[in-house]
Amino acid sequence: MEAQVNGISLYYETEGTGPPLLLLHGGPGLDHTVYRPWLSPLAKAVTLVYLDLRGQGRSDRADPTTYTLEQVARDVEEFRRAMGWSRFSLLGHSYGGFVALQYAVDHSDRLNHLVLVGTAASADIADDLAASLTEYGSPSVLEAVEAGARATTEEAFRLAAEGQLPFHFSRLDGPYQRFREQLAAVRYSPEFAGWWNEHDFPAYNLRARLGEITCPTLVIRGAEDRVAGMERAVELARGIPQATLVVIGEAGHWPMVEQQEEFTRVVGDFLRLR
């Protein structure tokens, strides 16, 4: 399905019944397919709304200068209006968490719940990543990271993403293998990732505005997440007035994949707060 938002078409899919939970994918440069089927158990209680953000996945490309967090968050607000929601719940993972935070500081009154997974309030998350790559990154992972930064085609970006994948998981077992196979469904957007990483990400910093988020918030971190350090999760939990921090053991940057049952339970319990 498609929604016309701020002059472009945004692609989305829905699953389940109940109040809406809008899902903002990570990346930058990935799409909604990274959430399926990992979040599907939540569809028993809510309507999952999988959205491809501006310039990514199956949504329209646009002028790269519009690929800012502020504009993407405005798209989320216009998408809310297009869907006819007065209020909704929002989940963002990694880069999607940056967008979710931007939306929350601007439109907290529209949110019933906010779920932040493996994310941070500022570009200082890059320091965590750099330190982890130095400590844990194998030569092949480091090569994939460099290749991803240079990628200009979808195929090159896909190969780089697959090469980095072991770094993001705590174990290379069944869930990892299934997720790796699932990446074939992703429509990568290297042009978005390249522009955003160079032009918008370096100035990202919402620390001073965390206190403006008034909705109940759940901060989730995989205990072995090498992208977003524990310091970033604690900062979110302390800065947001109604925030709760949950650390999921034996999980890296994708806790919904490695510990699907526990992730589903934690999020499901949180969403039933009201």
Short mmCIF file of N, CA and C in Angstrom, two decimals, residues 10-127:
data_model
loop_
_atom_site.label_atom_id
_atom_site.label_comp_id
_atom_site.label_asym_id
_atom_site.label_seq_id
_atom_site.Cartn_x
_atom_site.Cartn_y
_atom_site.Cartn_z
N LEU A 10 4.90 7.04 0.18
CA LEU A 10 5.54 6.16 1.15
C LEU A 10 4.87 4.80 1.12
N TYR A 11 5.68 3.77 1.04
CA TYR A 11 5.17 2.39 0.98
C TYR A 11 5.00 1.86 2.40
N TYR A 12 3.89 1.14 2.64
CA TYR A 12 3.69 0.53 3.95
C TYR A 12 2.86 -0.74 3.82
N GLU A 13 2.97 -1.60 4.81
CA GLU A 13 2.18 -2.81 4.92
C GLU A 13 1.66 -2.91 6.35
N THR A 14 0.57 -3.63 6.54
CA THR A 14 0.01 -3.80 7.88
C THR A 14 -0.15 -5.28 8.20
N GLU A 15 -0.18 -5.57 9.49
CA GLU A 15 -0.37 -6.94 9.95
C GLU A 15 -1.03 -6.91 11.32
N GLY A 16 -2.09 -7.69 11.50
CA GLY A 16 -2.72 -7.80 12.80
C GLY A 16 -3.91 -6.89 12.97
N THR A 17 -4.44 -6.87 14.20
CA THR A 17 -5.57 -6.05 14.55
C THR A 17 -5.30 -5.39 15.89
N GLY A 18 -5.99 -4.27 16.14
CA GLY A 18 -5.81 -3.57 17.39
C GLY A 18 -5.22 -2.20 17.16
N PRO A 19 -4.82 -1.50 18.22
CA PRO A 19 -4.26 -0.16 18.08
C PRO A 19 -2.96 -0.20 17.28
N PRO A 20 -2.65 0.88 16.54
CA PRO A 20 -1.48 0.85 15.65
C PRO A 20 -0.15 0.99 16.38
N LEU A 21 0.82 0.19 15.93
CA LEU A 21 2.22 0.32 16.33
C LEU A 21 3.02 0.54 15.05
N LEU A 22 3.48 1.76 14.85
CA LEU A 22 4.25 2.10 13.65
C LEU A 22 5.70 1.72 13.85
N LEU A 23 6.28 1.03 12.87
CA LEU A 23 7.64 0.49 12.95
C LEU A 23 8.56 1.27 12.01
N LEU A 24 9.63 1.85 12.57
CA LEU A 24 10.60 2.60 11.79
C LEU A 24 11.90 1.79 11.71
N HIS A 25 12.26 1.42 10.49
CA HIS A 25 13.39 0.52 10.27
C HIS A 25 14.72 1.22 10.48
N GLY A 26 15.75 0.40 10.67
CA GLY A 26 17.11 0.90 10.84
C GLY A 26 17.82 1.14 9.53
N GLY A 27 19.11 1.28 9.63
CA GLY A 27 19.93 1.56 8.45
C GLY A 27 21.04 2.53 8.83
N PRO A 28 21.04 3.69 8.20
CA PRO A 28 20.14 4.11 7.11
C PRO A 28 20.37 3.29 5.85
N GLY A 29 19.32 3.21 5.04
CA GLY A 29 19.42 2.53 3.76
C GLY A 29 18.79 1.16 3.73
N LEU A 30 18.12 0.72 4.82
CA LEU A 30 17.41 -0.56 4.82
C LEU A 30 15.93 -0.31 4.54
N ASP A 31 15.08 -1.27 4.90
CA ASP A 31 13.64 -1.07 4.73
C ASP A 31 12.87 -1.91 5.73
N HIS A 32 11.54 -1.91 5.60
CA HIS A 32 10.69 -2.53 6.61
C HIS A 32 10.85 -4.04 6.70
N THR A 33 11.37 -4.69 5.66
CA THR A 33 11.42 -6.15 5.65
C THR A 33 12.32 -6.72 6.73
N VAL A 34 13.21 -5.91 7.31
CA VAL A 34 14.09 -6.43 8.36
C VAL A 34 13.30 -6.77 9.63
N TYR A 35 12.07 -6.31 9.73
CA TYR A 35 11.25 -6.58 10.91
C TYR A 35 10.43 -7.87 10.79
N ARG A 36 10.32 -8.42 9.59
CA ARG A 36 9.45 -9.57 9.41
C ARG A 36 10.28 -10.83 9.24
N PRO A 37 9.90 -11.91 9.92
CA PRO A 37 8.71 -12.14 10.76
C PRO A 37 8.95 -11.90 12.25
N TRP A 38 10.03 -11.23 12.58
CA TRP A 38 10.47 -11.17 13.97
C TRP A 38 9.47 -10.47 14.89
N LEU A 39 8.77 -9.48 14.39
CA LEU A 39 7.81 -8.77 15.22
C LEU A 39 6.38 -9.27 15.04
N SER A 40 6.18 -10.24 14.16
CA SER A 40 4.83 -10.71 13.86
C SER A 40 4.05 -11.20 15.07
N PRO A 41 4.68 -11.81 16.08
CA PRO A 41 3.88 -12.24 17.25
C PRO A 41 3.12 -11.10 17.93
N LEU A 42 3.62 -9.87 17.80
CA LEU A 42 2.94 -8.73 18.41
C LEU A 42 1.62 -8.41 17.71
N ALA A 43 1.44 -8.94 16.50
CA ALA A 43 0.23 -8.65 15.73
C ALA A 43 -1.01 -9.26 16.38
N LYS A 44 -0.82 -10.09 17.40
CA LYS A 44 -1.98 -10.63 18.12
C LYS A 44 -2.65 -9.55 18.97
N ALA A 45 -1.90 -8.49 19.31
CA ALA A 45 -2.42 -7.47 20.21
C ALA A 45 -2.52 -6.09 19.57
N VAL A 46 -1.73 -5.84 18.51
CA VAL A 46 -1.71 -4.53 17.88
C VAL A 46 -1.69 -4.70 16.36
N THR A 47 -1.97 -3.61 15.67
CA THR A 47 -1.77 -3.59 14.23
C THR A 47 -0.36 -3.09 13.96
N LEU A 48 0.47 -3.96 13.44
CA LEU A 48 1.82 -3.57 13.07
C LEU A 48 1.78 -2.85 11.73
N VAL A 49 2.38 -1.68 11.68
CA VAL A 49 2.43 -0.89 10.45
C VAL A 49 3.89 -0.76 10.05
N TYR A 50 4.26 -1.48 9.00
CA TYR A 50 5.63 -1.49 8.50
C TYR A 50 5.78 -0.38 7.46
N LEU A 51 6.66 0.57 7.72
CA LEU A 51 6.79 1.72 6.84
C LEU A 51 8.20 1.82 6.27
N ASP A 52 8.29 2.04 4.96
CA ASP A 52 9.57 2.39 4.33
C ASP A 52 9.71 3.90 4.34
N LEU A 53 10.75 4.38 4.97
CA LEU A 53 10.92 5.82 5.12
C LEU A 53 11.36 6.47 3.82
N ARG A 54 11.20 7.77 3.76
CA ARG A 54 11.57 8.59 2.60
C ARG A 54 12.94 8.17 2.04
N GLY A 55 12.98 7.96 0.71
CA GLY A 55 14.24 7.66 0.04
C GLY A 55 14.76 6.26 0.25
N GLN A 56 13.97 5.39 0.87
CA GLN A 56 14.45 4.05 1.21
C GLN A 56 13.40 3.00 0.88
N GLY A 57 13.86 1.78 0.68
CA GLY A 57 12.96 0.67 0.40
C GLY A 57 12.13 0.91 -0.83
N ARG A 58 10.82 0.72 -0.71
CA ARG A 58 9.90 0.85 -1.83
C ARG A 58 9.24 2.23 -1.87
N SER A 59 9.68 3.12 -1.00
CA SER A 59 9.15 4.49 -1.01
C SER A 59 9.90 5.34 -2.02
N ASP A 60 9.30 6.48 -2.38
CA ASP A 60 9.89 7.35 -3.40
C ASP A 60 11.24 7.90 -2.98
N ARG A 61 12.13 8.03 -3.96
CA ARG A 61 13.35 8.80 -3.78
C ARG A 61 12.99 10.27 -3.92
N ALA A 62 13.84 11.12 -3.37
CA ALA A 62 13.56 12.55 -3.40
C ALA A 62 14.87 13.31 -3.47
N ASP A 63 14.78 14.63 -3.45
CA ASP A 63 15.97 15.47 -3.39
C ASP A 63 16.74 15.10 -2.13
N PRO A 64 18.01 14.70 -2.24
CA PRO A 64 18.76 14.27 -1.06
C PRO A 64 18.79 15.29 0.07
N THR A 65 18.66 16.56 -0.25
CA THR A 65 18.68 17.56 0.81
C THR A 65 17.45 17.45 1.72
N THR A 66 16.47 16.63 1.34
CA THR A 66 15.31 16.41 2.20
C THR A 66 15.47 15.16 3.06
N TYR A 67 16.62 14.52 3.00
CA TYR A 67 16.82 13.29 3.75
C TYR A 67 17.28 13.55 5.19
N THR A 68 16.77 14.59 5.80
CA THR A 68 17.14 14.93 7.17
C THR A 68 16.19 14.27 8.16
N LEU A 69 16.65 14.13 9.41
CA LEU A 69 15.78 13.56 10.43
C LEU A 69 14.53 14.40 10.62
N GLU A 70 14.69 15.72 10.55
CA GLU A 70 13.53 16.59 10.74
C GLU A 70 12.48 16.36 9.67
N GLN A 71 12.91 16.21 8.39
CA GLN A 71 11.95 15.99 7.32
C GLN A 71 11.34 14.60 7.40
N VAL A 72 12.14 13.60 7.71
CA VAL A 72 11.59 12.25 7.82
C VAL A 72 10.59 12.18 8.98
N ALA A 73 10.88 12.89 10.09
CA ALA A 73 9.92 12.94 11.19
C ALA A 73 8.64 13.67 10.78
N ARG A 74 8.77 14.71 9.95
CA ARG A 74 7.57 15.37 9.43
C ARG A 74 6.77 14.42 8.56
N ASP A 75 7.46 13.56 7.82
CA ASP A 75 6.75 12.54 7.04
C ASP A 75 5.94 11.63 7.94
N VAL A 76 6.52 11.25 9.08
CA VAL A 76 5.80 10.38 10.02
C VAL A 76 4.54 11.08 10.51
N GLU A 77 4.63 12.36 10.80
CA GLU A 77 3.46 13.09 11.26
C GLU A 77 2.39 13.17 10.17
N GLU A 78 2.79 13.41 8.92
CA GLU A 78 1.82 13.46 7.83
C GLU A 78 1.26 12.07 7.55
N PHE A 79 2.07 11.03 7.75
CA PHE A 79 1.57 9.67 7.60
C PHE A 79 0.50 9.39 8.66
N ARG A 80 0.73 9.85 9.89
CA ARG A 80 -0.28 9.71 10.94
C ARG A 80 -1.60 10.34 10.50
N ARG A 81 -1.51 11.54 9.96
CA ARG A 81 -2.72 12.23 9.51
C ARG A 81 -3.40 11.45 8.39
N ALA A 82 -2.60 10.94 7.44
CA ALA A 82 -3.16 10.20 6.32
C ALA A 82 -3.86 8.93 6.77
N MET A 83 -3.35 8.32 7.86
CA MET A 83 -3.95 7.09 8.37
C MET A 83 -5.16 7.38 9.26
N GLY A 84 -5.35 8.64 9.62
CA GLY A 84 -6.50 9.00 10.44
C GLY A 84 -6.35 8.66 11.91
N TRP A 85 -5.10 8.53 12.39
CA TRP A 85 -4.86 8.21 13.79
C TRP A 85 -4.83 9.50 14.62
N SER A 86 -5.53 9.51 15.74
CA SER A 86 -5.36 10.63 16.68
C SER A 86 -4.11 10.42 17.52
N ARG A 87 -3.88 9.18 17.92
CA ARG A 87 -2.69 8.79 18.67
C ARG A 87 -2.25 7.42 18.21
N PHE A 88 -1.00 7.09 18.45
CA PHE A 88 -0.47 5.78 18.05
C PHE A 88 0.76 5.49 18.87
N SER A 89 1.28 4.28 18.75
CA SER A 89 2.54 3.89 19.40
C SER A 89 3.61 3.77 18.33
N LEU A 90 4.86 3.95 18.73
CA LEU A 90 5.96 4.06 17.77
C LEU A 90 7.14 3.25 18.26
N LEU A 91 7.73 2.46 17.35
CA LEU A 91 8.93 1.68 17.66
C LEU A 91 9.99 1.99 16.61
N GLY A 92 11.19 2.33 17.06
CA GLY A 92 12.30 2.58 16.15
C GLY A 92 13.54 1.85 16.59
N HIS A 93 14.22 1.24 15.63
CA HIS A 93 15.45 0.50 15.89
C HIS A 93 16.62 1.19 15.23
N SER A 94 17.71 1.43 15.96
CA SER A 94 18.95 1.98 15.42
C SER A 94 18.68 3.34 14.75
N TYR A 95 18.94 3.47 13.44
CA TYR A 95 18.61 4.72 12.75
C TYR A 95 17.12 5.04 12.88
N GLY A 96 16.27 4.02 12.84
CA GLY A 96 14.84 4.25 13.04
C GLY A 96 14.55 4.83 14.41
N GLY A 97 15.41 4.52 15.39
CA GLY A 97 15.29 5.12 16.71
C GLY A 97 15.61 6.60 16.70
N PHE A 98 16.56 7.01 15.84
CA PHE A 98 16.84 8.44 15.71
C PHE A 98 15.59 9.18 15.22
N VAL A 99 14.96 8.60 14.19
CA VAL A 99 13.74 9.20 13.65
C VAL A 99 12.64 9.23 14.70
N ALA A 100 12.49 8.12 15.43
CA ALA A 100 11.47 8.04 16.47
C ALA A 100 11.70 9.09 17.55
N LEU A 101 12.95 9.30 17.93
CA LEU A 101 13.26 10.32 18.93
C LEU A 101 12.95 11.72 18.41
N GLN A 102 13.31 11.98 17.15
CA GLN A 102 13.00 13.28 16.57
C GLN A 102 11.50 13.51 16.56
N TYR A 103 10.75 12.49 16.17
CA TYR A 103 9.29 12.63 16.17
C TYR A 103 8.78 12.86 17.59
N ALA A 104 9.31 12.12 18.54
CA ALA A 104 8.81 12.19 19.91
C ALA A 104 9.06 13.55 20.55
N VAL A 105 10.20 14.17 20.28
CA VAL A 105 10.44 15.48 20.88
C VAL A 105 9.57 16.55 20.22
N ASP A 106 9.16 16.30 18.99
CA ASP A 106 8.30 17.27 18.28
C ASP A 106 6.81 17.03 18.49
N HIS A 107 6.43 15.75 18.70
CA HIS A 107 5.00 15.41 18.73
C HIS A 107 4.70 14.39 19.82
N SER A 108 5.27 14.54 20.99
CA SER A 108 5.06 13.57 22.06
C SER A 108 3.60 13.39 22.40
N ASP A 109 2.80 14.44 22.23
CA ASP A 109 1.38 14.37 22.57
C ASP A 109 0.60 13.44 21.66
N ARG A 110 1.19 13.04 20.55
CA ARG A 110 0.52 12.12 19.63
C ARG A 110 0.81 10.65 19.94
N LEU A 111 1.71 10.40 20.89
CA LEU A 111 2.16 9.04 21.12
C LEU A 111 1.56 8.44 22.39
N ASN A 112 1.07 7.22 22.27
CA ASN A 112 0.67 6.44 23.44
C ASN A 112 1.88 5.81 24.10
N HIS A 113 2.76 5.24 23.27
CA HIS A 113 3.96 4.59 23.76
C HIS A 113 5.09 4.82 22.77
N LEU A 114 6.32 4.81 23.28
CA LEU A 114 7.52 4.91 22.45
C LEU A 114 8.46 3.78 22.83
N VAL A 115 8.93 3.02 21.83
CA VAL A 115 9.88 1.94 22.06
C VAL A 115 11.14 2.24 21.26
N LEU A 116 12.27 2.31 21.95
CA LEU A 116 13.56 2.63 21.34
C LEU A 116 14.48 1.43 21.50
N VAL A 117 15.00 0.92 20.38
CA VAL A 117 15.80 -0.31 20.41
C VAL A 117 17.18 -0.05 19.80
N GLY A 118 18.23 -0.31 20.56
CA GLY A 118 19.59 -0.21 20.04
C GLY A 118 19.90 1.13 19.41
N THR A 119 19.57 2.20 20.10
CA THR A 119 19.71 3.52 19.51
C THR A 119 20.32 4.49 20.50
N ALA A 120 20.35 5.79 20.15
CA ALA A 120 21.02 6.78 20.98
C ALA A 120 20.45 8.16 20.70
N ALA A 121 20.77 9.11 21.59
CA ALA A 121 20.27 10.47 21.46
C ALA A 121 21.21 11.39 20.70
N SER A 122 22.37 10.89 20.29
CA SER A 122 23.32 11.77 19.61
C SER A 122 24.25 10.95 18.71
N ALA A 123 24.99 11.67 17.90
CA ALA A 123 25.96 11.04 16.99
C ALA A 123 27.14 10.44 17.73
N ASP A 124 27.19 10.60 19.06
CA ASP A 124 28.26 9.97 19.83
C ASP A 124 28.19 8.45 19.75
N ILE A 125 27.06 7.93 19.27
CA ILE A 125 26.97 6.48 19.05
C ILE A 125 28.06 6.01 18.10
N ALA A 126 28.53 6.92 17.24
CA ALA A 126 29.62 6.57 16.32
C ALA A 126 30.89 6.22 17.08
N ASP A 127 31.08 6.81 18.26
CA ASP A 127 32.25 6.47 19.07
C ASP A 127 32.17 5.04 19.57
#
